[in-house]
PDB file of C-alpha atoms in Angstrom:
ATOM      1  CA  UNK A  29       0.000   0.000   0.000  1.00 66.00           C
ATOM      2  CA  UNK A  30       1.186   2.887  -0.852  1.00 81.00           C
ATOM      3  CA  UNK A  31       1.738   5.746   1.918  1.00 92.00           C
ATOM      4  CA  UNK A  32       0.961   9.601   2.232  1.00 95.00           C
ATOM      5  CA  UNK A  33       3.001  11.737  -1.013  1.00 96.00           C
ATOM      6  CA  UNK A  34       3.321  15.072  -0.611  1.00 97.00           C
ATOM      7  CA  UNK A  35       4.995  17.222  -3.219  1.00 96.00           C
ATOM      8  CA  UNK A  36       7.739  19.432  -3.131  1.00 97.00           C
ATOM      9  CA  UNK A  37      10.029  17.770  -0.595  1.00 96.00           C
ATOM     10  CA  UNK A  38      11.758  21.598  -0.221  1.00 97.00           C
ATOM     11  CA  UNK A  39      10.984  25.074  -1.111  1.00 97.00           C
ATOM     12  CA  UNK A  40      12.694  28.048  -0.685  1.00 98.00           C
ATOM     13  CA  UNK A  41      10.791  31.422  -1.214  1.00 97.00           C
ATOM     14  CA  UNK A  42      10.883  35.073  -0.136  1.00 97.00           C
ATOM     15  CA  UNK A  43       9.009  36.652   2.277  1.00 96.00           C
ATOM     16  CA  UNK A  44       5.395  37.194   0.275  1.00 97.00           C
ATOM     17  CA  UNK A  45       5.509  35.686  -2.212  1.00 97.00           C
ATOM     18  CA  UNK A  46       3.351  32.702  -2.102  1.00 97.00           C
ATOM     19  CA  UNK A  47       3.727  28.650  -2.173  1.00 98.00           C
ATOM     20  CA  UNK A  48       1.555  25.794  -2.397  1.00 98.00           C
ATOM     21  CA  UNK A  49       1.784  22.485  -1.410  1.00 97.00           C
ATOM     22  CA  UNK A  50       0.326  19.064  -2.475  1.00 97.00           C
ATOM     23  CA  UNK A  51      -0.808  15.859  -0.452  1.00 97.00           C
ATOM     24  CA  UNK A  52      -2.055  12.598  -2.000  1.00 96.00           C
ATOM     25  CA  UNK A  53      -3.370  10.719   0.840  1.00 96.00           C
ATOM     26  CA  UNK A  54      -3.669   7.041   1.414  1.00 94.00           C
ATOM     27  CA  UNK A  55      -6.258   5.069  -1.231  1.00 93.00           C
ATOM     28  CA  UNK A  56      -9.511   5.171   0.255  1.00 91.00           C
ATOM     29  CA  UNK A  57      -8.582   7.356   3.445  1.00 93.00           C
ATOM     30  CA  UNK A  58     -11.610   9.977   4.138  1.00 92.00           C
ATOM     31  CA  UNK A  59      -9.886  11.930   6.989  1.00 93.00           C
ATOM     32  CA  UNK A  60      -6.673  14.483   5.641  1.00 96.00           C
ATOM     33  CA  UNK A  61      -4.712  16.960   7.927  1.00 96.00           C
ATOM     34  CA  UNK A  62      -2.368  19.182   7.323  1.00 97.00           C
ATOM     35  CA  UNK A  63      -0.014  19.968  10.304  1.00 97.00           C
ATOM     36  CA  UNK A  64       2.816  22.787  10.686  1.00 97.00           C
ATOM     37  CA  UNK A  65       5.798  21.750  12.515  1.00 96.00           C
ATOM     38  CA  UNK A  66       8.091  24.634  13.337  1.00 96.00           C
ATOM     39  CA  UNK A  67      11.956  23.613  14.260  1.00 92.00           C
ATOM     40  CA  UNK A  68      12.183  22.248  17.811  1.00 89.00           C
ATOM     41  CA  UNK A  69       8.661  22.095  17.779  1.00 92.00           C
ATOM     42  CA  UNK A  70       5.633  19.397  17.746  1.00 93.00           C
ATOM     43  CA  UNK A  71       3.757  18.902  15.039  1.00 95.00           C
ATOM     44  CA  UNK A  72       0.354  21.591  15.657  1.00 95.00           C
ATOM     45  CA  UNK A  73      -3.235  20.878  13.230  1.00 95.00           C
ATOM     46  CA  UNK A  74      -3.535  23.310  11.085  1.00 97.00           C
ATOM     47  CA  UNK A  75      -6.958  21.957   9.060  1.00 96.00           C
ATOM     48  CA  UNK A  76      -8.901  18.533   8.933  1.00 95.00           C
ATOM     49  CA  UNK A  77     -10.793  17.583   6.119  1.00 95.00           C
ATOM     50  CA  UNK A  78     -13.456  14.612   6.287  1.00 91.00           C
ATOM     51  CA  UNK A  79     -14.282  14.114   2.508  1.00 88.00           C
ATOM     52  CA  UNK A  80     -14.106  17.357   1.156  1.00 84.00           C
ATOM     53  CA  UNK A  81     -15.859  18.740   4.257  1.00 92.00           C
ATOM     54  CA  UNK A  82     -13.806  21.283   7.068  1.00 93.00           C
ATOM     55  CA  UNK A  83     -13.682  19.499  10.486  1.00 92.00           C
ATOM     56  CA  UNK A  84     -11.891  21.836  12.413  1.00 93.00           C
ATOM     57  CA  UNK A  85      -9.802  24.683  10.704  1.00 95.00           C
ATOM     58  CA  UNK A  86      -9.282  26.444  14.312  1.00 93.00           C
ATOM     59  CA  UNK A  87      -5.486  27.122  14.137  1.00 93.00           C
ATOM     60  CA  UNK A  88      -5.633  27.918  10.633  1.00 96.00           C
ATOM     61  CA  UNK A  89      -4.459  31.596  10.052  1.00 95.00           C
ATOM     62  CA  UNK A  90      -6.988  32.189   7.472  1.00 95.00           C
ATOM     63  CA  UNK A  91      -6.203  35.953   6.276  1.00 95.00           C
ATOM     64  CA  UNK A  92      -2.595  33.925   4.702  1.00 97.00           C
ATOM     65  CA  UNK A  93      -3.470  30.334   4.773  1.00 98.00           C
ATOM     66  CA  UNK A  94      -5.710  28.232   2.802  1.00 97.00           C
ATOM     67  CA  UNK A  95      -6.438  24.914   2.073  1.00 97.00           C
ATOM     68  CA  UNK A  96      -8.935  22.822  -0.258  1.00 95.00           C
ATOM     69  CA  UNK A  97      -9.465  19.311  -0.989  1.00 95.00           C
ATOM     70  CA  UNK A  98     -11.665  18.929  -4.110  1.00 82.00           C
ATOM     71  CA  UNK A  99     -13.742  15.433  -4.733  1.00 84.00           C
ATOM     72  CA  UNK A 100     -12.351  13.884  -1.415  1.00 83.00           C
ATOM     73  CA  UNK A 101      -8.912  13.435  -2.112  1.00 91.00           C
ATOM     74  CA  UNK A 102      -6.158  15.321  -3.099  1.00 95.00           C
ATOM     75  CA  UNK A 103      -5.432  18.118  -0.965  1.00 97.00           C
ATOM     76  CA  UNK A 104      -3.339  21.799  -1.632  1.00 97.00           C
ATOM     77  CA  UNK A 105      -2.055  23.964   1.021  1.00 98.00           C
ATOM     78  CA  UNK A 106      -1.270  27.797   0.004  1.00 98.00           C
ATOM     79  CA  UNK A 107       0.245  30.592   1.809  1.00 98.00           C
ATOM     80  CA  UNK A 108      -0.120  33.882   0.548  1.00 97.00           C
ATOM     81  CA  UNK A 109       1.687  35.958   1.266  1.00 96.00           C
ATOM     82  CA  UNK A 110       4.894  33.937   3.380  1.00 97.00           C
ATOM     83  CA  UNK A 111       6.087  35.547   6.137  1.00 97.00           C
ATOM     84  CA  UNK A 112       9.477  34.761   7.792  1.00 97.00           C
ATOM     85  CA  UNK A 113       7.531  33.161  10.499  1.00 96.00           C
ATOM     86  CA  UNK A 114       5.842  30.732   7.882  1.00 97.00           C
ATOM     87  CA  UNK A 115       9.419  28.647   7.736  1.00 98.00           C
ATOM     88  CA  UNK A 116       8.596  25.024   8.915  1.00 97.00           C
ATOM     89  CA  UNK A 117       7.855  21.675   8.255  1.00 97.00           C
ATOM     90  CA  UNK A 118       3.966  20.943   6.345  1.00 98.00           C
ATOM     91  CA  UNK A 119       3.305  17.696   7.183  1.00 96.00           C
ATOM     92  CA  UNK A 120       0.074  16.012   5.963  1.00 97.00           C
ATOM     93  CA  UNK A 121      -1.443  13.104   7.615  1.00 95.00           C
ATOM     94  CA  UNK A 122      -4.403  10.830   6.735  1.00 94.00           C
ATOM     95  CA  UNK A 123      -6.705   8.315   8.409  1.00 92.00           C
ATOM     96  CA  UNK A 124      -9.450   6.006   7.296  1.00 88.00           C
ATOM     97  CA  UNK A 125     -12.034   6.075   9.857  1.00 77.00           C
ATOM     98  CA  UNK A 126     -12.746   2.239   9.928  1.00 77.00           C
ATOM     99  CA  UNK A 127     -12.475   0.430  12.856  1.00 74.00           C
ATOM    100  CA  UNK A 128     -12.460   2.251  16.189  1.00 73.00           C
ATOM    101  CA  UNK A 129     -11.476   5.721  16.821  1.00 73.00           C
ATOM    102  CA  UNK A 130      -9.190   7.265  17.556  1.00 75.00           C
ATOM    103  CA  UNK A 131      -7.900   6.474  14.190  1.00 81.00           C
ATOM    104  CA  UNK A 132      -4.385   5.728  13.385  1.00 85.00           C
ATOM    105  CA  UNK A 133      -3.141   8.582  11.347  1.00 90.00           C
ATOM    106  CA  UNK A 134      -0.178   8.112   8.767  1.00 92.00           C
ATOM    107  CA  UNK A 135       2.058  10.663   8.065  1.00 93.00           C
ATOM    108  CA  UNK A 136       3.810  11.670   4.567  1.00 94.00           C
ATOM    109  CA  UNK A 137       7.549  12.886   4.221  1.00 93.00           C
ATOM    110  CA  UNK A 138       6.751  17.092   4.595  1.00 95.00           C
ATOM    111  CA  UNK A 139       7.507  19.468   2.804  1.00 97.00           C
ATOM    112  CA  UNK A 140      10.101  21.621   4.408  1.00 97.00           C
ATOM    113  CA  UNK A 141       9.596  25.436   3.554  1.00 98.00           C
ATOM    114  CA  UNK A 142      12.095  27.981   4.368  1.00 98.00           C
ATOM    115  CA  UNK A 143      11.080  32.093   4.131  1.00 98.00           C
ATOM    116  CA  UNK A 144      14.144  34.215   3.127  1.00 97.00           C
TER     117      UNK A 144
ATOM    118  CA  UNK B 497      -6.901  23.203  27.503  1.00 82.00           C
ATOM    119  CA  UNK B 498      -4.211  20.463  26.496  1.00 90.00           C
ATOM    120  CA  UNK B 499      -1.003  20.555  27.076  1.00 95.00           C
ATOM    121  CA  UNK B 500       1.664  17.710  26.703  1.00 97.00           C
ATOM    122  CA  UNK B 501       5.538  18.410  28.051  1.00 97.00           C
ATOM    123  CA  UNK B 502       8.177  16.857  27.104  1.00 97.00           C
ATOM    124  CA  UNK B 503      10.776  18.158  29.404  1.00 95.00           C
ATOM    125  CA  UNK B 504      13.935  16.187  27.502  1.00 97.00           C
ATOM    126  CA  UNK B 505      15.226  17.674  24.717  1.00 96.00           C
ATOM    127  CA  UNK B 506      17.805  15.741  23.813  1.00 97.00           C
ATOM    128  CA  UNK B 507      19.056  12.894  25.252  1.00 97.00           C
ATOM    129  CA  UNK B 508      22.364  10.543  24.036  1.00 97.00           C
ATOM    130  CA  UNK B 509      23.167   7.353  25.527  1.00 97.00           C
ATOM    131  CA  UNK B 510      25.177   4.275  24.060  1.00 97.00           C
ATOM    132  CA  UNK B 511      24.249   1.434  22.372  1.00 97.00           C
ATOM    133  CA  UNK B 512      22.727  -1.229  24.676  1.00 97.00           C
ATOM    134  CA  UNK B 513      21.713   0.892  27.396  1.00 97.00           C
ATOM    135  CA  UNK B 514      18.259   1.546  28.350  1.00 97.00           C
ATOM    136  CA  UNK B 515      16.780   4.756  28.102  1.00 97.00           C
ATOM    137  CA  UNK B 516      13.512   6.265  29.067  1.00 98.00           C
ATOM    138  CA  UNK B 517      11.564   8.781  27.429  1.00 98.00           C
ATOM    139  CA  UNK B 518       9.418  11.170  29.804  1.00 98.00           C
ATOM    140  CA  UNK B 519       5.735  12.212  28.981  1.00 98.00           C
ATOM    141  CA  UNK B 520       3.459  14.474  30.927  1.00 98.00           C
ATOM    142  CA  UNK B 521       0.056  15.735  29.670  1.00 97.00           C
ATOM    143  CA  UNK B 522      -2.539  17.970  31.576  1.00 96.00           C
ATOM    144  CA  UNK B 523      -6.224  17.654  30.248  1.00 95.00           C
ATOM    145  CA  UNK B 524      -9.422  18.306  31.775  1.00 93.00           C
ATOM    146  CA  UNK B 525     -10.851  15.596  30.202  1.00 91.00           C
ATOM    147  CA  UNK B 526     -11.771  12.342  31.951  1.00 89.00           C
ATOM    148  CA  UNK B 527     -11.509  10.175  28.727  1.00 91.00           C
ATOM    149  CA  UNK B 528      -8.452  11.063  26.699  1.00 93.00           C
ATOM    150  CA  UNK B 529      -6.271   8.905  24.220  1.00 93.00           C
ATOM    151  CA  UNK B 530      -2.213   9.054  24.708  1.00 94.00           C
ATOM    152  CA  UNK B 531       0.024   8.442  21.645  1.00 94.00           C
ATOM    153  CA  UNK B 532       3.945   8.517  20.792  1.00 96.00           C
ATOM    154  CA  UNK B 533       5.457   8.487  17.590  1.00 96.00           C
ATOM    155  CA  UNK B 534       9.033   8.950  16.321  1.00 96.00           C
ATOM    156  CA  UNK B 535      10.345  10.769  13.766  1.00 95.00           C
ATOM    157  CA  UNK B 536      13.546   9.700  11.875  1.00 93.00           C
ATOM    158  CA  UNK B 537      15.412  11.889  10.163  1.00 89.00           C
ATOM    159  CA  UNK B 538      13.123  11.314   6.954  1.00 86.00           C
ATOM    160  CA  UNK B 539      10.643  13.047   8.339  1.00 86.00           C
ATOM    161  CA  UNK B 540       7.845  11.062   8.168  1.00 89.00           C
ATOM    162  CA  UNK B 541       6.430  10.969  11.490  1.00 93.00           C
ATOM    163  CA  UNK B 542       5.827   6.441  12.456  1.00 93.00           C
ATOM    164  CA  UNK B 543       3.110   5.816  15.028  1.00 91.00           C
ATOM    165  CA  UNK B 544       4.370   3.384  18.225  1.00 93.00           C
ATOM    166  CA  UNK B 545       1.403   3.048  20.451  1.00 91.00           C
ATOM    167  CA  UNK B 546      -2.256   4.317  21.832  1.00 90.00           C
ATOM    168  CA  UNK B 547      -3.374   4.167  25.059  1.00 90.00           C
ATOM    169  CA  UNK B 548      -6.897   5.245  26.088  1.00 89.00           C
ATOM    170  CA  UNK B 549      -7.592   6.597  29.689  1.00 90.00           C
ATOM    171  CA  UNK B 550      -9.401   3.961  30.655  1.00 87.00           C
ATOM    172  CA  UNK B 551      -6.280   1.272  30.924  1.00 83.00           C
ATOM    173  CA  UNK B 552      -3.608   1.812  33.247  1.00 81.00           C
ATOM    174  CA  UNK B 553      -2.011  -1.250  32.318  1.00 82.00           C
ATOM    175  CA  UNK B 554       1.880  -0.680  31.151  1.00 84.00           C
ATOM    176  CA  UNK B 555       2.628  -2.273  27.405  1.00 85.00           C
ATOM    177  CA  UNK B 556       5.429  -3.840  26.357  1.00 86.00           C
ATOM    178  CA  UNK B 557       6.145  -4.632  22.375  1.00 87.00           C
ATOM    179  CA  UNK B 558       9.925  -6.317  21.698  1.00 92.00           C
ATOM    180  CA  UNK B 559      12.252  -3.600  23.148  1.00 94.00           C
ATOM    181  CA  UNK B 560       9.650  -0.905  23.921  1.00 95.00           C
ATOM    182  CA  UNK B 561       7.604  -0.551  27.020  1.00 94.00           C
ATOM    183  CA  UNK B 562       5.533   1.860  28.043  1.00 94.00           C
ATOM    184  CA  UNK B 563       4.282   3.242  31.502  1.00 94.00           C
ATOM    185  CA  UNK B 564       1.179   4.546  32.128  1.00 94.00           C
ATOM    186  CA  UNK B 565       0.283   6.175  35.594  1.00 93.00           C
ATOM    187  CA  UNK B 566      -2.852   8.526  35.457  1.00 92.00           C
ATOM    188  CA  UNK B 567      -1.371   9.726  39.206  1.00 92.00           C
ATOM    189  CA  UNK B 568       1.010  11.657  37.775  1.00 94.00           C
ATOM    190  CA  UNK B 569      -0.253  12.019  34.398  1.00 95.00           C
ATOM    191  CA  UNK B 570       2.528  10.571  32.850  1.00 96.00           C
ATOM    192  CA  UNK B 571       3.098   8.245  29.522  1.00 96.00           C
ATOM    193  CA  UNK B 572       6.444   7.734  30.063  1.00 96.00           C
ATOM    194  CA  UNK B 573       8.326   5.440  27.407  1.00 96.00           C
ATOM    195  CA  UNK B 574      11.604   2.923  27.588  1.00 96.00           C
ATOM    196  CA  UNK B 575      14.039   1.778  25.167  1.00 97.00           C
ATOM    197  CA  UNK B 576      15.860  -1.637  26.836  1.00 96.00           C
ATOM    198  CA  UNK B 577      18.788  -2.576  24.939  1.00 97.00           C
ATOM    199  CA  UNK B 578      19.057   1.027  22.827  1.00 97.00           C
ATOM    200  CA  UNK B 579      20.245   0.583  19.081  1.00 97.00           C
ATOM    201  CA  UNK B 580      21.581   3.501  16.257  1.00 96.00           C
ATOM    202  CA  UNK B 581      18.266   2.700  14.953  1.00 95.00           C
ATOM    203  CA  UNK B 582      16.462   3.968  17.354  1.00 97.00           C
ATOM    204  CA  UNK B 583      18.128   7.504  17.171  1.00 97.00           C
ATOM    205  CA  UNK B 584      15.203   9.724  16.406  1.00 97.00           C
ATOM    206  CA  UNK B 585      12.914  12.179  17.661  1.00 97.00           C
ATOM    207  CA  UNK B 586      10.025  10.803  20.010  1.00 98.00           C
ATOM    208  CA  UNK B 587       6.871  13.079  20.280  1.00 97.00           C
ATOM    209  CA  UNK B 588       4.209  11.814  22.606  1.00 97.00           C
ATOM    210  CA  UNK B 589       0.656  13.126  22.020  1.00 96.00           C
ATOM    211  CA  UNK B 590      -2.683  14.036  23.620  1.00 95.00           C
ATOM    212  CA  UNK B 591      -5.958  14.054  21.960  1.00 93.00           C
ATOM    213  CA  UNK B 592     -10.153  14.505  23.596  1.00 88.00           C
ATOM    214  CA  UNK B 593     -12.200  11.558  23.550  1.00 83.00           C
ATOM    215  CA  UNK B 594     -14.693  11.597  19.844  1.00 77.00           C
ATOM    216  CA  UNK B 595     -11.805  13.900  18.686  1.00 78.00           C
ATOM    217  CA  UNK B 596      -9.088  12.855  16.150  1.00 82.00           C
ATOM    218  CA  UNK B 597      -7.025  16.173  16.416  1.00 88.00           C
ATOM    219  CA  UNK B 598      -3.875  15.555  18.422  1.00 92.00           C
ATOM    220  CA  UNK B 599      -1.600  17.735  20.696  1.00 94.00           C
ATOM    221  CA  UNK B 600       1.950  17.160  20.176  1.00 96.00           C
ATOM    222  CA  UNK B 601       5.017  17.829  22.929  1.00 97.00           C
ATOM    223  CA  UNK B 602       8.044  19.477  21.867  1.00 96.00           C
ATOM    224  CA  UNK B 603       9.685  15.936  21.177  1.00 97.00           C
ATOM    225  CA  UNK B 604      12.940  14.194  22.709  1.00 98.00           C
ATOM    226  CA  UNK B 605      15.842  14.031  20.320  1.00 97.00           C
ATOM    227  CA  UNK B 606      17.114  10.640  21.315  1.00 98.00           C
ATOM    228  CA  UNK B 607      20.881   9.996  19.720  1.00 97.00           C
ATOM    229  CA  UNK B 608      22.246   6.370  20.184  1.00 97.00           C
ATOM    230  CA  UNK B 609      26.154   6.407  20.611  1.00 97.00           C
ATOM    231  CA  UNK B 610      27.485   3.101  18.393  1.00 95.00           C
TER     232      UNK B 610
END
């Protein structure tokens, strides 16, 4: 099976421009997150999607940061315009909601963005 | 609020020696779900157990064990017999009951002396 892709691995931009990011979750997997990990930090939600539905977009900074995931699977990630702060890790995660919860959640490689 | 610490940064120790990784969470919650992973230096964060509130009873898989004590609120985890392999970073998470979204801790760097 194959596991969570997420596309580029690196990206290095200047402050405001903007950058997006792609995740191809798990075959089959209904639940996608994106998470930003900042260095020395844990991982912290930034959006879960059920489907193509929001769950809980809470720590999303929404006047910079969006996020869509047309017909239930693919998802992008854009930031518009980068700050300096905006350097980190994007991971994406996703789960299948079969079984019991809490559901595992399987993470892909991130995509490491650095803001010059 | 949730809040997991992780009070170990980094931590070095060499090969065959045990080593234990410390956990402490604070929740308000009376059902809760406790979770470490570890991330190699790929990146790719690799899931290593869930525990629910409900079982206090310490889990041991191979060359990991892990000790639960709801006392102290602690989900404290040990290496026995360390190996490189097993140099990483160990997060241990946090997440409500009905709720998939998880609360990370700042993470352990754990480096394994050959």
């Amino acid at each position: 099976e194959a596991g969570v892709a997420q596309s580029p691995r690196y990206k290095i931009i200047e402050k405001r421009q903007s950058v997006a990011f792609w995740c191809n979750p798990i075959s089959g997997h209904a639940t996608l997150y994106w998470y930003q990990q900042i260095l020395g930090q844990g991982p912290k939600l930034l959006i879960q999607f059920q489907n193509n539905g929001v769950v809980d977009d809470s720590q999303l900074p929404k006047d910079r940061f969006s996020a869509e995931r047309l017909k239930g699977v693919d998802s992008t990630l854009k930031i518009q315009p980068a700050k300096l702060e905006d350097s980190a890790v994007y991971l994406c995660a996703s789960s299948s909601n079969r079984g019991r919860p809490p559901y595992e959640q399987y993470f892909g490689p991130g995509t490491r963005l650095t803001v010059t | 609020a949730q809040k997991v610490t992780q009070a170990q940064t980094e931590i070095s120790v060499v090969e065959k020696e045990d080593v234990t990784l410390d956990c402490v969470y604070e929740t308000r919650d009376t059902t809760y779900y406790l979770f470490w992973y570890k991330q190699p230096p790929s990146g790719e964060l690799v899931f290593l157990i869930r525990r629910n509130s409900f079982d206090e009873q310490n889990e041991i898989s191979g060359r990991y064990s892990w000790n639960f004590q709801k006392s102290t609120s602690s989900f404290n985890f040990t290496i026995t017999a360390s190996q490189v392999v097993d140099s990483a970073v160990y997060f241990c998470a946090l997440s409500r009951f009905g709720n998939e979204k998880l609360t990370f801790g700042t993470g352990t760097r754990l480096t394994i002396i050959p």
